[in-house]
Amino acid sequence: MDNGIARVTLSKPDGIVTGIEYNGIDNLLEVLNEEVNRGYWDLVWGGSGTAGGFDVIKGTNFEVIMKNEEQIELSFTRKWDPSLEGKAVPLNIDKRFVMLRGSSGFYTYAIYEHLKEWPAFSLAETRIAFKLRKDKFHYMAVTDDRQRFMPLPDDRLPDRGQALAYPEAVLLVNPVEPQFKGEVDDKYQYSCENKDITVHGWICTEQPSVGFWLITPSHEYRTGGPQKQNLTSHVGPTSLAVFMSAHYSGEDLVPKFTEGEAWKKVFGPVFVYLNSSTDDENDPLWLWQDAKSQMNVETESWPYSFPASDDYVKAEQRGNVVGRLLVQDRYVDTDFIAANRGYVGLAVPGAAGSWQRECKEYQFWTRTDEEGFFYISGIRPGQYNLYAWVPGFIGDYKYDDIITITSGCYIYMEDLVYQPRRNGETLWEIGFPDRSAAEFYVPDPNPKYINNLYKNHPDRFRQYGLWERYAELYPDKDLVYVVGSSDYRKDWFYAQVTRRKDSKTYQGTTWQIKFELENIDKSQSYTLRVAIASATFSELQIRVNDATASPLFTSGLIGRDNSIARHGIHGLYWLFNVEVAGSKLVEGENTLFLTQPRSTSPFQGIMYDYIRFEAPS
């Protein structure tokens, strides 16, 4: 495909991007790699009774869908039939590549289809990957404050790097470029939430300066909602567009399709944007600003008008929802409270909060303004529930009635009122309810394991090995938090992790919250609300005033987020509401014991979002 600006070479009928020629560089992709390992769609699948595995998607049939003065669209399809059972994922896959006149780059999207008579399977991951030339692209940009010159992939090899607690994390001991010596490289340090994965990529800073960018104009086809975290770009140099993954969530975000279940979904389009700087623009980092501007152009153009597939729903066929979200919490304000910067979205019908584990269909999200008003546009026809959550308030909102979106509709909702769970006034609280542990104490990293990008950075939690600092701060006794004198920003460790006893064994931990009470109503129940931002193969046991008693509450085994190891500050959200009989409380000092007993790994643990103790109603 060639429009005079860029020339893209694809293998036929595989549909692998083998070359991208642009601005005098004959190939932006890694010419040292095999052609199949340059630019490709892939997936990870499992079948009923079969292992499945990693699959670079290769087409078996090639077709020119459209070719005129304005547009080229190519299709690379792979059909499934029963002779492939156990050998290939039971999907029909149609990969599309589009180039437009005057466009500096190209688009790609794909249609996946499972027919109801086909066998069951699971789909753990699907994405697009581009491997760029390591001799050209050295500067990576993910967000405004997360960009830097990056090590080479060679620096991760055994003669130059030392593998750490898991293969993705490598200490650079003898890098090609000495300035990287002593740093940790780990692709998970560059993960982002879906809502923030809009544009990312790489810059070749030598003249002529060239930028390679992946632009995602919509998140409707990504699973797990706006807070779901995914990989972006990392050492390779590699750039990814991840649509579906179990990262920071575990099995809950792996869709399982049954025999008899028909499914079809369009992933993308995403835009591969190429830019370059002129001789007058000495700062190659200008290319990042230009890429952000192009991202805004693409976002404003969504839904696109050009995809030729009938499965891609055009703007005029989509619907819109307008409304206002208010919060009612009589212990905060006697009047309604505008849901300032709340998250409002449409997803398939389910229970309140089910959207964060929904991983098969489309989701459409926006944020409210300061007055609580919201506008969701470009919604595919279908039946949905409206969901919401609001920073500063616990729990999830769901509008009970099904919302049916039809072609061209505008639905005006009445004022929606979210009433978060509440029994009585707040006696004390720890943290801020925003589904993250970022407000708690995140320690300095071990000086041996630094990523210089995150020195004095808001995302200090992305440093490697922070979980090990807990045992250094609390070598013998666990954390004790005293309501009224402790400060959660300094005295509440960001994760309740295990304590390392020796090189191979760990022990569970019990944190204490001490608080004073007077005039206790012994005949009534008090309420403890515990919002959890992440859990990894862990269990929360709660006891009151007796550390040896049977637990008042236990969560049982919860969570597979792995957010502690992967430098996330949250995973999936949990909210537990625990009744505490007044008879269990005493006048004066009381103690809550929070125990996480499971202890076979350094990465087991809980990140708290917010804890509140309420008086009786």
GROMACS .gro file of N, CA and C in nm, residues 4 40 49 51 63 82 121 128 180 186 214 217 224 232-233 246 262 264 286 342 467 511-512 531 546 564 569 578 600:
model
   87
    4GLY      N    1   0.217   0.770  -0.148
    4GLY     CA    2   0.311   0.878  -0.173
    4GLY      C    3   0.371   0.936  -0.048
   40TYR      N    4   0.223  -0.748   1.347
   40TYR     CA    5   0.129  -0.860   1.338
   40TYR      C    6   0.018  -0.849   1.442
   49GLY      N    7  -1.016  -2.913   2.661
   49GLY     CA    8  -0.933  -3.032   2.650
   49GLY      C    9  -0.806  -3.013   2.570
   51ALA      N   10  -0.455  -2.740   2.494
   51ALA     CA   11  -0.374  -2.636   2.558
   51ALA      C   12  -0.389  -2.502   2.490
   63GLU      N   13  -0.767  -1.057  -0.022
   63GLU     CA   14  -0.863  -0.992  -0.112
   63GLU      C   15  -0.847  -0.841  -0.103
   82PRO      N   16  -1.413  -2.775   1.118
   82PRO     CA   17  -1.398  -2.880   1.221
   82PRO      C   18  -1.268  -2.960   1.211
  121PHE      N   19  -1.412  -2.238   2.378
  121PHE     CA   20  -1.273  -2.194   2.388
  121PHE      C   21  -1.267  -2.071   2.478
  128ILE      N   22  -0.228  -0.609   1.872
  128ILE     CA   23  -0.140  -0.583   1.758
  128ILE      C   24  -0.003  -0.548   1.814
  180PHE      N   25   2.266   0.365   3.143
  180PHE     CA   26   2.157   0.281   3.191
  180PHE      C   27   2.203   0.181   3.297
  186ASP      N   28   1.155  -0.307   3.288
  186ASP     CA   29   1.040  -0.397   3.304
  186ASP      C   30   0.924  -0.336   3.226
  214LEU      N   31   0.112   0.462   1.781
  214LEU     CA   32  -0.015   0.390   1.779
  214LEU      C   33  -0.121   0.480   1.842
  217PRO      N   34  -0.839   0.571   1.889
  217PRO     CA   35  -0.938   0.679   1.898
  217PRO      C   36  -1.059   0.647   1.985
  224GLY      N   37  -1.309  -0.461   3.004
  224GLY     CA   38  -1.284  -0.427   3.143
  224GLY      C   39  -1.308  -0.284   3.184
  232THR      N   40   0.167  -0.098   2.691
  232THR     CA   41   0.169   0.004   2.585
  232THR      C   42   0.293  -0.020   2.498
  233SER      N   43   0.398   0.059   2.520
  233SER     CA   44   0.525   0.042   2.451
  233SER      C   45   0.631   0.002   2.552
  246ALA      N   46  -0.550  -1.045   3.044
  246ALA     CA   47  -0.575  -1.075   3.185
  246ALA      C   48  -0.483  -0.997   3.277
  262ALA      N   49  -2.281  -1.798   1.991
  262ALA     CA   50  -2.234  -1.720   1.876
  262ALA      C   51  -2.179  -1.587   1.925
  264LYS      N   52  -1.943  -1.224   1.777
  264LYS     CA   53  -1.870  -1.151   1.675
  264LYS      C   54  -1.831  -1.015   1.733
  286TRP      N   55   0.924   1.745   1.954
  286TRP     CA   56   0.805   1.808   1.896
  286TRP      C   57   0.713   1.704   1.834
  342GLY      N   58  -1.743   1.212   3.759
  342GLY     CA   59  -1.780   1.072   3.774
  342GLY      C   60  -1.765   0.997   3.643
  467TRP      N   61   0.756  -0.404   4.717
  467TRP     CA   62   0.697  -0.500   4.811
  467TRP      C   63   0.799  -0.547   4.915
  511TRP      N   64  -0.246  -0.634   6.024
  511TRP     CA   65  -0.241  -0.490   6.052
  511TRP      C   66  -0.346  -0.456   6.157
  512GLN      N   67  -0.316  -0.355   6.238
  512GLN     CA   68  -0.408  -0.312   6.343
  512GLN      C   69  -0.453  -0.167   6.320
  531ALA      N   70  -1.313  -0.100   5.117
  531ALA     CA   71  -1.300  -0.100   4.971
  531ALA      C   72  -1.158  -0.141   4.936
  546ASP      N   73  -0.993  -0.888   6.958
  546ASP     CA   74  -0.938  -1.016   7.000
  546ASP      C   75  -0.869  -1.080   6.880
  564ILE      N   76   0.075  -0.608   4.245
  564ILE     CA   77   0.193  -0.578   4.328
  564ILE      C   78   0.320  -0.602   4.246
  569ILE      N   79  -0.114   0.021   4.080
  569ILE     CA   80  -0.156   0.068   4.212
  569ILE      C   81  -0.301   0.028   4.238
  578VAL      N   82  -1.925  -0.487   5.650
  578VAL     CA   83  -1.920  -0.579   5.764
  578VAL      C   84  -1.994  -0.518   5.882
  600THR      N   85   0.249  -1.782   5.028
  600THR     CA   86   0.342  -1.867   4.953
  600THR      C   87   0.425  -1.787   4.853
   0.00000   0.00000   0.00000
